[in-house]
JSON list of C-alpha atoms in Angstrom, two decimals:
[
{"chain": "A", "resi": 705, "resn": "MET", "atom": "CA", "xyz": [5.85, -0.11, -18.80]},
{"chain": "A", "resi": 706, "resn": "ILE", "atom": "CA", "xyz": [8.00, 1.87, -16.58]},
{"chain": "A", "resi": 707, "resn": "PHE", "atom": "CA", "xyz": [6.22, 5.43, -16.95]},
{"chain": "A", "resi": 708, "resn": "SER", "atom": "CA", "xyz": [2.84, 3.27, -15.18]},
{"chain": "A", "resi": 709, "resn": "ALA", "atom": "CA", "xyz": [4.41, 2.14, -12.72]},
{"chain": "A", "resi": 710, "resn": "SER", "atom": "CA", "xyz": [6.35, 5.80, -11.69]},
{"chain": "A", "resi": 711, "resn": "ALA", "atom": "CA", "xyz": [2.64, 6.90, -11.93]},
{"chain": "A", "resi": 712, "resn": "ILE", "atom": "CA", "xyz": [1.53, 4.93, -9.54]},
{"chain": "A", "resi": 713, "resn": "GLY", "atom": "CA", "xyz": [3.81, 5.40, -7.61]},
{"chain": "A", "resi": 714, "resn": "LEU", "atom": "CA", "xyz": [3.44, 8.62, -7.13]},
{"chain": "A", "resi": 715, "resn": "LYS", "atom": "CA", "xyz": [0.21, 8.13, -7.08]},
{"chain": "A", "resi": 716, "resn": "LEU", "atom": "CA", "xyz": [0.41, 5.49, -3.60]},
{"chain": "A", "resi": 717, "resn": "PHE", "atom": "CA", "xyz": [3.03, 8.36, -2.16]},
{"chain": "A", "resi": 718, "resn": "GLY", "atom": "CA", "xyz": [0.37, 11.15, -2.16]},
{"chain": "A", "resi": 719, "resn": "LEU", "atom": "CA", "xyz": [-2.60, 8.74, -0.74]},
{"chain": "A", "resi": 720, "resn": "ALA", "atom": "CA", "xyz": [-0.30, 7.76, 1.82]},
{"chain": "A", "resi": 721, "resn": "SER", "atom": "CA", "xyz": [1.10, 10.83, 2.49]},
{"chain": "A", "resi": 722, "resn": "LEU", "atom": "CA", "xyz": [-3.28, 12.47, 2.79]},
{"chain": "A", "resi": 723, "resn": "ALA", "atom": "CA", "xyz": [-3.11, 9.69, 5.46]},
{"chain": "A", "resi": 724, "resn": "PHE", "atom": "CA", "xyz": [0.13, 9.55, 7.73]},
{"chain": "A", "resi": 725, "resn": "HIS", "atom": "CA", "xyz": [-0.57, 13.94, 8.46]},
{"chain": "A", "resi": 726, "resn": "ARG", "atom": "CA", "xyz": [-4.95, 12.64, 9.04]},
{"chain": "A", "resi": 727, "resn": "ARG", "atom": "CA", "xyz": [-3.52, 10.80, 12.13]},
{"chain": "A", "resi": 728, "resn": "PRO", "atom": "CA", "xyz": [-3.31, 13.06, 15.24]},
{"chain": "A", "resi": 729, "resn": "GLU", "atom": "CA", "xyz": [-0.29, 11.47, 16.49]},
{"chain": "A", "resi": 730, "resn": "ALA", "atom": "CA", "xyz": [1.96, 11.58, 13.19]},
{"chain": "A", "resi": 731, "resn": "THR", "atom": "CA", "xyz": [2.42, 15.48, 11.96]},
{"chain": "A", "resi": 732, "resn": "SER", "atom": "CA", "xyz": [4.39, 14.98, 9.62]},
{"chain": "A", "resi": 733, "resn": "THR", "atom": "CA", "xyz": [5.17, 12.48, 6.56]},
{"chain": "A", "resi": 734, "resn": "GLU", "atom": "CA", "xyz": [8.18, 10.49, 6.73]},
{"chain": "A", "resi": 735, "resn": "ALA", "atom": "CA", "xyz": [9.99, 9.05, 3.90]},
{"chain": "A", "resi": 736, "resn": "SER", "atom": "CA", "xyz": [10.69, 6.07, 5.50]},
{"chain": "A", "resi": 737, "resn": "GLU", "atom": "CA", "xyz": [7.39, 4.73, 5.87]},
{"chain": "A", "resi": 738, "resn": "ASN", "atom": "CA", "xyz": [6.40, 6.12, 2.26]},
{"chain": "A", "resi": 739, "resn": "VAL", "atom": "CA", "xyz": [9.22, 3.73, 1.48]},
{"chain": "A", "resi": 740, "resn": "ALA", "atom": "CA", "xyz": [7.99, 0.95, 3.43]},
{"chain": "A", "resi": 741, "resn": "VAL", "atom": "CA", "xyz": [4.28, 1.61, 2.11]},
{"chain": "A", "resi": 742, "resn": "SER", "atom": "CA", "xyz": [5.57, 1.41, -1.69]},
{"chain": "A", "resi": 743, "resn": "LEU", "atom": "CA", "xyz": [7.37, -1.95, -1.34]},
{"chain": "A", "resi": 744, "resn": "LEU", "atom": "CA", "xyz": [5.05, -3.70, 0.97]},
{"chain": "A", "resi": 745, "resn": "LEU", "atom": "CA", "xyz": [2.59, -2.85, -2.36]},
{"chain": "A", "resi": 746, "resn": "ASP", "atom": "CA", "xyz": [5.48, -4.43, -4.40]},
{"chain": "A", "resi": 747, "resn": "GLU", "atom": "CA", "xyz": [5.54, -7.31, -2.12]},
{"chain": "A", "resi": 748, "resn": "TRP", "atom": "CA", "xyz": [1.70, -7.53, -2.95]},
{"chain": "A", "resi": 749, "resn": "CYS", "atom": "CA", "xyz": [2.27, -7.63, -7.07]},
{"chain": "A", "resi": 750, "resn": "ARG", "atom": "CA", "xyz": [4.77, -9.93, -7.17]},
{"chain": "A", "resi": 751, "resn": "HIS", "atom": "CA", "xyz": [2.94, -12.67, -4.22]},
{"chain": "A", "resi": 752, "resn": "SER", "atom": "CA", "xyz": [-0.20, -11.98, -6.56]},
{"chain": "A", "resi": 753, "resn": "ALA", "atom": "CA", "xyz": [1.40, -11.61, -9.95]},
{"chain": "A", "resi": 754, "resn": "THR", "atom": "CA", "xyz": [-0.01, -9.06, -11.12]},
{"chain": "A", "resi": 755, "resn": "ASN", "atom": "CA", "xyz": [1.04, -5.93, -12.25]},
{"chain": "A", "resi": 756, "resn": "ARG", "atom": "CA", "xyz": [0.88, -2.45, -10.50]},
{"chain": "A", "resi": 757, "resn": "ASN", "atom": "CA", "xyz": [-1.54, -0.81, -12.72]},
{"chain": "A", "resi": 758, "resn": "ASP", "atom": "CA", "xyz": [-3.96, -3.47, -12.55]},
{"chain": "A", "resi": 759, "resn": "PRO", "atom": "CA", "xyz": [-7.71, -2.46, -10.84]},
{"chain": "A", "resi": 760, "resn": "ASN", "atom": "CA", "xyz": [-6.36, -5.07, -7.50]},
{"chain": "A", "resi": 761, "resn": "SER", "atom": "CA", "xyz": [-3.61, -2.60, -7.32]},
{"chain": "A", "resi": 762, "resn": "TYR", "atom": "CA", "xyz": [-5.79, 0.31, -6.87]},
{"chain": "A", "resi": 763, "resn": "ALA", "atom": "CA", "xyz": [-7.93, -2.24, -4.72]},
{"chain": "A", "resi": 764, "resn": "THR", "atom": "CA", "xyz": [-4.52, -2.56, -2.66]},
{"chain": "A", "resi": 765, "resn": "ILE", "atom": "CA", "xyz": [-3.47, 1.05, -2.59]},
{"chain": "A", "resi": 766, "resn": "ARG", "atom": "CA", "xyz": [-6.55, 2.09, -1.10]},
{"chain": "A", "resi": 767, "resn": "ARG", "atom": "CA", "xyz": [-6.39, -1.05, 0.94]},
{"chain": "A", "resi": 768, "resn": "ILE", "atom": "CA", "xyz": [-3.12, 0.27, 2.65]},
{"chain": "A", "resi": 769, "resn": "VAL", "atom": "CA", "xyz": [-4.16, 3.64, 3.20]},
{"chain": "A", "resi": 770, "resn": "VAL", "atom": "CA", "xyz": [-7.32, 3.10, 5.33]},
{"chain": "A", "resi": 771, "resn": "LEU", "atom": "CA", "xyz": [-5.21, 0.56, 7.28]},
{"chain": "A", "resi": 772, "resn": "ARG", "atom": "CA", "xyz": [-2.78, 3.21, 7.45]},
{"chain": "A", "resi": 773, "resn": "ALA", "atom": "CA", "xyz": [-4.71, 5.62, 9.00]},
{"chain": "A", "resi": 774, "resn": "ALA", "atom": "CA", "xyz": [-6.25, 3.91, 11.29]},
{"chain": "A", "resi": 775, "resn": "GLY", "atom": "CA", "xyz": [-2.91, 3.41, 12.91]},
{"chain": "A", "resi": 776, "resn": "LYS", "atom": "CA", "xyz": [-2.15, 0.12, 11.58]},
{"chain": "A", "resi": 777, "resn": "THR", "atom": "CA", "xyz": [1.81, -0.98, 11.55]},
{"chain": "A", "resi": 778, "resn": "VAL", "atom": "CA", "xyz": [3.29, -1.95, 8.48]},
{"chain": "A", "resi": 779, "resn": "ASN", "atom": "CA", "xyz": [3.65, -5.56, 9.85]},
{"chain": "A", "resi": 780, "resn": "GLU", "atom": "CA", "xyz": [0.25, -5.71, 10.81]},
{"chain": "A", "resi": 781, "resn": "ILE", "atom": "CA", "xyz": [-0.73, -4.00, 6.96]},
{"chain": "A", "resi": 782, "resn": "ARG", "atom": "CA", "xyz": [1.35, -7.23, 5.49]},
{"chain": "A", "resi": 783, "resn": "SER", "atom": "CA", "xyz": [-0.22, -9.41, 7.09]},
{"chain": "A", "resi": 784, "resn": "GLU", "atom": "CA", "xyz": [-3.67, -8.44, 7.14]},
{"chain": "A", "resi": 785, "resn": "ILE", "atom": "CA", "xyz": [-3.70, -7.88, 2.93]},
{"chain": "A", "resi": 786, "resn": "PHE", "atom": "CA", "xyz": [-1.59, -11.24, 2.69]},
{"chain": "A", "resi": 787, "resn": "THR", "atom": "CA", "xyz": [-4.04, -13.11, 4.56]},
{"chain": "A", "resi": 788, "resn": "GLU", "atom": "CA", "xyz": [-7.04, -11.17, 2.22]},
{"chain": "A", "resi": 789, "resn": "ALA", "atom": "CA", "xyz": [-5.04, -12.53, -0.81]},
{"chain": "A", "resi": 790, "resn": "ALA", "atom": "CA", "xyz": [-4.29, -16.03, 0.03]},
{"chain": "A", "resi": 791, "resn": "ALA", "atom": "CA", "xyz": [-7.81, -16.49, 1.18]},
{"chain": "A", "resi": 792, "resn": "GLU", "atom": "CA", "xyz": [-8.65, -14.76, -2.48]},
{"chain": "A", "resi": 793, "resn": "GLU", "atom": "CA", "xyz": [-6.64, -17.84, -3.55]},
{"chain": "A", "resi": 794, "resn": "ALA", "atom": "CA", "xyz": [-8.50, -20.54, -1.79]},
{"chain": "A", "resi": 795, "resn": "ASP", "atom": "CA", "xyz": [-11.77, -19.32, -3.43]}
]
């Protein structure tokens, strides 16, 4: 279990780093951004009662990376993914 969470975290950092480097205004990856994105994923997993190695978590990681690459802030991403999760729960 610990290995899985660590592997997911490393994968997230790798994907997030690529997304941060693609933004012209972000020439280097800041550790604080990586930590914020990782904590956001942890928060989403707890809120949705989803394990980090679940396919839904991978989809959320991809969604977070796409939104960061589009220039969204962590707060905007949090709002968007939690709104999507609430809509899925309502269905």
